Short mmCIF file of C-alpha atoms in Angstrom, two decimals:
data_model
loop_
_atom_site.label_atom_id
_atom_site.label_comp_id
_atom_site.label_asym_id
_atom_site.label_seq_id
_atom_site.Cartn_x
_atom_site.Cartn_y
_atom_site.Cartn_z
CA MET A 1 73.91 151.06 50.28
CA VAL A 2 72.30 149.18 47.22
CA ILE A 3 69.46 150.83 45.03
CA LEU A 4 67.94 148.36 42.87
CA ASN A 5 66.75 149.82 39.41
CA TRP A 6 64.82 148.68 36.93
CA ASN A 7 63.77 151.21 34.14
CA GLY A 8 63.70 153.83 36.93
CA GLN A 9 66.02 156.48 35.46
CA HIS A 10 63.34 159.31 36.48
CA TRP A 11 63.68 158.20 40.20
CA LEU A 12 67.38 158.19 39.88
CA GLU A 13 67.37 161.92 38.67
CA GLN A 14 64.95 162.91 41.48
CA PHE A 15 66.17 161.09 44.48
CA LEU A 16 69.73 159.79 43.99
CA PRO A 17 71.38 163.50 44.41
CA ASP A 18 70.01 163.37 47.83
CA VAL A 19 71.11 160.15 48.73
CA LEU A 20 74.73 161.04 47.92
CA ALA A 21 74.43 164.10 50.02
CA HIS A 22 73.27 162.25 52.96
CA ALA A 23 75.20 159.13 52.58
CA ASP A 24 77.28 159.63 55.80
CA GLY A 25 80.45 157.90 54.31
CA ALA A 26 78.26 155.06 53.00
CA ARG A 27 79.55 153.41 49.31
CA ILE A 28 76.48 153.90 47.12
CA VAL A 29 75.86 151.09 44.70
CA VAL A 30 73.16 150.80 41.89
CA ALA A 31 72.01 147.27 40.80
CA ASP A 32 70.27 147.54 37.41
CA ASN A 33 67.91 144.71 36.65
CA ALA A 34 68.65 144.80 33.08
CA SER A 35 66.73 147.94 32.38
CA SER A 36 65.57 149.04 28.73
CA ASP A 37 65.81 152.60 29.35
CA THR A 38 69.08 154.54 29.34
CA SER A 39 69.52 154.20 33.31
CA VAL A 40 73.15 152.87 33.24
CA ALA A 41 74.66 155.29 30.78
CA TRP A 42 72.77 158.18 32.52
CA LEU A 43 74.73 157.08 36.03
CA HIS A 44 78.03 156.72 34.09
CA GLN A 45 77.66 159.82 32.66
CA HIS A 46 76.26 161.95 35.74
CA PHE A 47 77.32 159.99 38.93
CA PRO A 48 80.65 158.24 37.80
CA SER A 49 81.48 157.60 41.43
CA VAL A 50 78.50 155.36 41.85
CA GLN A 51 79.31 151.55 41.44
CA VAL A 52 76.99 150.13 39.02
CA LEU A 53 76.21 146.35 38.91
CA VAL A 54 74.48 145.38 35.80
CA HIS A 55 72.42 142.10 35.84
CA ALA A 56 72.19 140.26 32.55
CA GLN A 57 68.40 139.91 33.08
CA ASN A 58 65.84 141.18 35.28
CA LEU A 59 66.02 138.87 38.41
CA GLY A 60 63.05 140.86 40.26
CA PHE A 61 63.16 142.19 43.55
CA CYS A 62 64.36 139.54 45.57
CA GLU A 63 67.31 137.84 43.26
CA GLY A 64 68.18 141.36 42.23
CA TYR A 65 69.29 142.14 45.57
CA ASN A 66 70.74 138.86 46.34
CA HIS A 67 72.98 138.74 43.47
CA ALA A 68 74.30 142.42 43.93
CA LEU A 69 75.06 141.69 47.82
CA ARG A 70 76.90 138.64 47.18
CA GLN A 71 79.51 140.79 45.37
CA LEU A 72 79.77 143.39 48.26
CA ASP A 73 81.69 142.85 51.45
CA PHE A 74 80.70 145.03 54.22
CA ARG A 75 79.46 144.95 57.93
CA TYR A 76 75.93 146.29 57.18
CA TYR A 77 73.91 146.43 53.80
CA VAL A 78 71.13 149.01 53.25
CA LEU A 79 68.48 148.18 50.74
CA LEU A 80 67.07 151.33 49.59
CA ASN A 81 64.28 151.63 47.05
CA SER A 82 64.95 154.03 44.11
CA ASP A 83 61.72 156.00 45.08
CA VAL A 84 62.71 157.05 48.37
CA GLN A 85 63.68 160.61 49.65
CA VAL A 86 66.07 160.57 52.35
CA THR A 87 66.81 163.44 54.82
CA PRO A 88 69.76 164.80 56.33
CA GLY A 89 71.13 162.71 59.17
CA TRP A 90 68.82 159.73 58.21
CA LEU A 91 71.37 156.83 58.50
CA ARG A 92 73.27 157.71 61.55
CA PRO A 93 70.50 156.63 64.05
CA LEU A 94 69.77 153.45 62.26
CA ARG A 95 73.44 152.67 62.27
CA GLU A 96 73.68 153.25 66.13
CA LEU A 97 70.81 151.41 66.81
CA LEU A 98 72.31 148.28 65.23
CA GLU A 99 75.53 149.05 67.26
CA SER A 100 73.80 149.67 70.61
CA ASN A 101 72.67 145.74 70.79
CA ALA A 102 74.16 142.89 68.98
CA THR A 103 71.09 141.01 68.96
CA ILE A 104 69.50 143.23 66.53
CA ALA A 105 69.90 142.12 62.84
CA ALA A 106 67.73 144.51 60.87
CA CYS A 107 65.95 147.90 61.43
CA GLN A 108 63.91 150.44 59.68
CA PRO A 109 63.30 154.32 59.60
CA LYS A 110 59.98 156.08 59.92
CA ILE A 111 58.34 155.89 56.34
CA ARG A 112 56.33 158.82 55.43
CA SER A 113 54.36 159.49 52.18
CA TYR A 114 56.18 161.54 49.71
CA HIS A 115 52.86 162.84 48.21
CA GLN A 116 51.18 163.22 51.68
CA PRO A 117 53.97 164.30 53.91
CA ALA A 118 52.16 164.52 57.14
CA GLU A 119 50.98 160.91 56.72
CA PHE A 120 52.41 157.42 57.09
CA GLU A 121 53.42 155.51 53.99
CA TYR A 122 52.01 152.02 53.17
CA ALA A 123 55.21 150.22 53.00
CA GLY A 124 56.51 150.25 56.53
CA ALA A 125 54.97 153.30 58.00
CA GLY A 126 56.13 153.20 61.80
CA GLY A 127 57.29 149.48 61.91
CA GLY A 128 55.85 146.25 60.60
CA TYR A 129 53.48 143.86 62.63
CA LEU A 130 51.73 140.49 61.84
CA ASP A 131 48.63 139.40 63.24
CA LYS A 132 48.25 135.67 64.60
CA PHE A 133 47.13 134.53 60.86
CA GLY A 134 50.24 136.43 59.31
CA TYR A 135 48.38 139.29 57.84
CA PRO A 136 50.90 142.20 57.77
CA PHE A 137 49.98 145.65 58.92
CA CYS A 138 52.02 148.67 60.53
CA ARG A 139 52.06 151.41 63.36
CA GLY A 140 50.42 154.08 61.44
CA ARG A 141 48.57 151.94 58.70
CA LEU A 142 46.11 149.12 58.97
CA PHE A 143 45.19 147.88 55.71
CA ASP A 144 44.69 151.18 53.42
CA THR A 145 44.11 153.32 56.29
CA LEU A 146 46.91 155.61 57.21
CA GLU A 147 47.42 157.74 60.04
CA THR A 148 48.73 161.33 60.20
CA ASP A 149 52.30 161.50 62.12
CA HIS A 150 51.83 163.52 65.05
CA GLY A 151 54.92 162.21 66.87
CA GLN A 152 53.08 159.16 68.19
CA TYR A 153 55.47 156.90 66.85
CA ASP A 154 58.93 158.37 67.54
CA ASP A 155 60.08 155.89 69.79
CA SER A 156 62.48 153.01 68.86
CA ARG A 157 61.14 149.42 69.42
CA PRO A 158 61.05 145.73 68.29
CA VAL A 159 58.80 144.99 65.43
CA ALA A 160 57.87 141.89 63.42
CA TRP A 161 59.21 142.96 60.28
CA ALA A 162 61.12 146.03 58.73
CA THR A 163 60.36 147.46 55.29
CA GLY A 164 62.47 146.35 52.15
CA ALA A 165 61.98 150.01 51.11
CA CYS A 166 64.60 151.01 53.56
CA LEU A 167 66.16 148.45 55.32
CA LEU A 168 69.58 148.42 57.35
CA VAL A 169 70.62 144.81 58.13
CA ARG A 170 73.86 143.06 59.35
CA ALA A 171 75.53 141.39 56.53
CA ASN A 172 76.59 138.29 58.30
CA ALA A 173 72.83 137.71 59.57
CA TRP A 174 71.70 138.44 55.63
CA GLN A 175 74.43 136.03 54.32
CA ALA A 176 73.79 133.07 56.94
CA LEU A 177 70.11 132.93 55.65
CA GLY A 178 70.91 133.31 52.15
CA GLY A 179 69.11 136.72 51.66
CA LEU A 180 65.75 136.94 50.21
CA GLU A 181 63.64 134.18 49.37
CA PRO A 182 64.38 133.87 45.55
CA GLU A 183 60.69 132.29 44.63
CA PHE A 184 58.83 135.27 46.03
CA PHE A 185 60.37 137.54 43.20
CA ALA A 186 58.60 140.46 44.92
CA HIS A 187 56.10 141.44 47.71
CA MET A 188 56.45 140.37 51.33
CA GLU A 189 59.92 139.37 50.93
CA GLU A 190 61.31 141.48 53.59
CA ILE A 191 58.55 139.88 56.12
CA ASP A 192 59.79 136.49 55.21
CA LEU A 193 63.33 137.57 55.77
CA CYS A 194 62.71 139.06 59.25
CA TRP A 195 60.70 136.24 60.32
CA ARG A 196 63.48 133.89 59.43
CA LEU A 197 65.86 136.30 61.36
CA GLN A 198 63.54 136.06 64.49
CA ASN A 199 63.74 132.21 63.87
CA ALA A 200 67.27 132.34 64.09
CA GLY A 201 67.44 134.13 67.51
CA HIS A 202 67.78 138.06 66.10
CA SER A 203 65.47 140.84 66.64
CA ILE A 204 64.14 143.39 64.47
CA TRP A 205 63.46 147.04 65.19
CA TYR A 206 61.76 150.17 64.25
CA CYS A 207 63.96 153.55 64.65
CA GLY A 208 61.72 156.58 65.30
CA GLN A 209 64.57 158.78 65.04
CA SER A 210 65.11 158.46 61.27
CA THR A 211 62.75 159.53 58.75
CA VAL A 212 62.75 159.25 54.94
CA TYR A 213 59.74 159.49 52.57
CA HIS A 214 58.68 156.91 50.08
CA VAL A 215 56.54 157.49 46.81
CA GLY A 216 55.36 153.91 46.96
CA GLY A 217 53.74 152.05 44.08
CA GLY A 218 56.51 152.53 41.69
CA THR A 219 56.66 148.90 40.18
CA LEU A 220 53.18 147.62 40.18
CA ALA A 221 49.85 149.53 40.24
CA LYS A 222 47.77 149.26 43.30
CA SER A 223 45.09 147.17 41.49
CA ASN A 224 46.98 144.83 39.41
CA PRO A 225 46.01 140.87 39.13
CA ARG A 226 49.91 140.33 38.97
CA LYS A 227 50.25 141.92 42.29
CA THR A 228 47.28 140.14 43.47
CA TYR A 229 48.90 136.84 42.54
CA LEU A 230 52.49 137.76 44.33
CA ASN A 231 50.62 138.90 47.52
CA PHE A 232 48.19 135.80 47.95
CA ARG A 233 50.96 133.45 46.73
CA ASN A 234 53.79 134.94 48.89
CA GLY A 235 51.56 135.47 51.94
CA LEU A 236 50.26 131.79 52.10
CA ALA A 237 53.91 130.43 51.46
CA LEU A 238 55.21 132.85 54.16
CA VAL A 239 52.93 131.56 56.74
CA TYR A 240 53.54 127.89 55.89
CA LYS A 241 57.41 128.27 56.01
CA ASN A 242 57.76 130.43 59.44
CA SER A 243 54.90 129.47 61.48
CA ALA A 244 55.71 127.24 64.50
CA PRO A 245 54.68 123.67 64.44
CA ARG A 246 51.60 124.18 66.81
CA ASP A 247 50.36 126.94 64.87
CA VAL A 248 50.97 126.13 61.18
CA PHE A 249 47.89 124.15 60.71
CA SER A 250 45.14 126.34 62.16
CA VAL A 251 47.29 129.52 60.43
CA VAL A 252 47.42 127.99 57.03
CA ALA A 253 43.69 126.80 56.99
CA THR A 254 42.28 130.16 58.29
CA ARG A 255 44.47 131.57 55.40
CA LEU A 256 42.85 129.58 52.90
CA VAL A 257 39.48 130.43 54.03
CA LEU A 258 39.94 134.01 54.03
CA ASP A 259 41.69 134.11 50.84
CA TRP A 260 38.40 132.53 49.32
CA VAL A 261 36.39 135.23 50.81
CA ALA A 262 38.73 137.65 49.11
CA ALA A 263 38.37 135.90 45.79
CA LEU A 264 34.38 136.05 46.19
CA ARG A 265 34.65 139.77 47.09
CA PHE A 266 36.66 140.17 43.74
CA LEU A 267 34.03 138.59 41.70
CA LEU A 268 31.26 140.48 43.64
CA GLN A 269 33.27 143.74 42.71
CA GLY A 270 33.53 142.44 38.83
CA ALA A 271 37.44 141.94 39.36
CA THR A 272 37.24 138.34 37.99
CA PRO A 273 41.04 138.70 37.01
CA ASP A 274 42.11 139.38 40.53
CA ALA A 275 39.73 136.40 41.79
CA LYS A 276 41.42 134.23 39.19
CA ALA A 277 44.89 135.38 40.44
CA ILE A 278 44.09 134.24 44.17
CA MET A 279 43.21 130.79 42.81
CA ARG A 280 46.42 130.56 40.58
CA ALA A 281 48.43 131.58 43.90
CA HIS A 282 47.07 128.72 45.95
CA ARG A 283 47.79 126.56 42.97
CA HIS A 284 51.13 127.50 42.89
CA VAL A 285 52.09 127.10 46.07
CA TRP A 286 50.34 123.39 45.99
CA GLN A 287 52.57 122.43 43.08
CA GLN A 288 55.58 123.69 44.64
CA ARG A 289 54.62 122.33 48.14
CA ALA A 290 57.98 119.88 47.81
CA TYR A 291 59.93 123.15 47.84
CA TRP A 292 57.85 124.89 50.52
CA LYS A 293 58.54 122.10 52.83
CA GLN A 294 62.29 122.03 52.22
CA GLN A 295 62.20 125.96 53.15
CA ARG A 296 60.42 125.17 56.14
CA LYS A 297 63.10 122.82 57.34
CA LEU A 298 65.72 125.54 56.80
CA SER A 299 63.73 128.14 58.48
CA ARG A 300 63.36 126.00 61.61
CA PRO A 301 60.39 127.94 62.79
CA HIS A 302 59.49 127.39 66.58
CA LEU A 303 58.33 130.85 67.78
CA THR A 304 54.68 130.82 68.58
CA VAL A 305 52.44 133.64 68.30
CA ALA A 306 52.92 134.61 71.92
CA GLN A 307 56.63 134.61 71.56
CA ARG A 308 57.28 136.48 68.45
CA ALA A 309 57.78 140.33 68.73
CA GLY A 310 55.38 142.70 66.77
CA THR A 311 52.64 140.24 66.77
CA TYR A 312 49.00 140.72 67.53
CA ALA A 313 47.11 137.95 69.20
CA GLY A 314 43.85 138.75 67.39
CA SER A 315 42.79 138.75 63.95
CA LEU A 316 43.53 142.02 61.99
CA VAL A 317 40.67 141.16 59.46
CA TRP A 318 38.28 140.90 62.34
CA ALA A 319 39.40 143.87 64.23
CA TYR A 320 39.36 146.07 61.16
CA PHE A 321 36.11 144.82 59.20
CA ALA A 322 33.73 143.69 61.97
CA ARG A 323 34.90 145.93 64.93
CA GLY A 324 35.96 148.89 63.12
CA ARG A 325 39.34 149.37 64.54
CA ARG A 326 40.91 151.71 62.25
CA THR A 327 44.12 153.04 63.95
CA PHE A 328 47.12 151.01 65.57
CA PRO A 329 46.45 152.33 69.35
CA GLU A 330 42.99 150.68 69.05
CA LEU A 331 44.43 147.20 68.59
CA GLN A 332 45.81 147.65 72.37
CA ILE A 333 48.90 145.75 71.28
CA PRO A 334 51.65 145.81 74.50
CA ASP A 335 54.35 148.19 73.83
CA GLY A 336 57.05 145.68 74.43
CA ALA A 337 60.77 146.76 74.78
CA ALA A 338 60.51 150.45 73.38
CA LEU A 339 63.27 152.79 73.72
CA PRO A 340 62.53 156.38 74.46
CA ALA A 341 62.39 159.05 71.32
CA HIS A 342 66.00 160.07 71.78
CA GLY A 343 67.16 156.31 71.03
CA PRO A 344 69.73 154.09 72.56
CA ALA A 345 71.38 155.40 75.74
CA HIS A 346 74.70 153.74 75.07
CA VAL A 347 76.47 153.09 71.71
CA GLN A 348 79.06 150.39 71.11
CA PRO A 349 80.98 150.98 68.15
CA GLU A 350 81.41 147.84 65.91
CA GLY A 351 84.60 149.09 63.93
CA GLN A 352 85.67 151.19 61.07
CA ARG A 353 83.95 149.20 57.80
CA LYS A 354 81.23 151.24 56.72
CA VAL A 355 77.74 150.41 55.02
#
């Protein structure tokens, strides 16, 4: 279980004790991204049993995890944000889900808000979905509209993506794909990984029998030109490198138009730095088009919109802003191969090596 840390001693002090208390035998590793606070010294003093990997520089979210996991040999990896509060018994249902079906490469628990515990949390909620143009959303969260958890998403089911805030993934699948896309640095990296896993023949699942609480927004502020840049740059690269040949032109063209609309909206709101960030994001993708073309070849995209799990055949932007759809059920997406709330019926143990 790897927690990536960058100047997050306050999160470690708050949440690491619960992680250790409910580790269910998993080894805990903290990968430090060249923090300038006293995180590393504090860990050595207060939790000497925790393995600490110190990076020489801040490698970002993606390479920070990639570099750390290349040094670890386990059957499963857990990627856990430092601002996540785990709960008793949270890990076992995730592990049992992967052990019940060899095609499942990764899964996530239910993600609820730490500050509003009855609500789902933005980053993952009840499992990640994509619309036909690659816009991400979740069961329990459309854009910034969050649902209250009434038990409506207590089942387990295949989804398009599982959140990087708390992700259990098979080590062999992770290593086969090279881990997270290093050029993304941060934001949408787990969506890209899960899309590539689907292209490689795996499935991604949400597990409603496990719950954790996420603070969220611990690295960049919600309104931040840097975050805008990363989201729009990575979003455009994401759909280009992973969309099926029959879909890629229409998807990329539509994304460009909608991005320009978003830039205009920022200008009208007086948020000029965010509008410029979108234009800079497009320019970056164009300048690195040779790299993204090579990554597209490696991804070997072939799954059409209709073939991908966890995909809404319509436009989320249209459904939300034009038709007023504010909750996941209003999108009327077919259930897929959901499991009941009690989880897998049969578990096939995969051996003794732990997370």
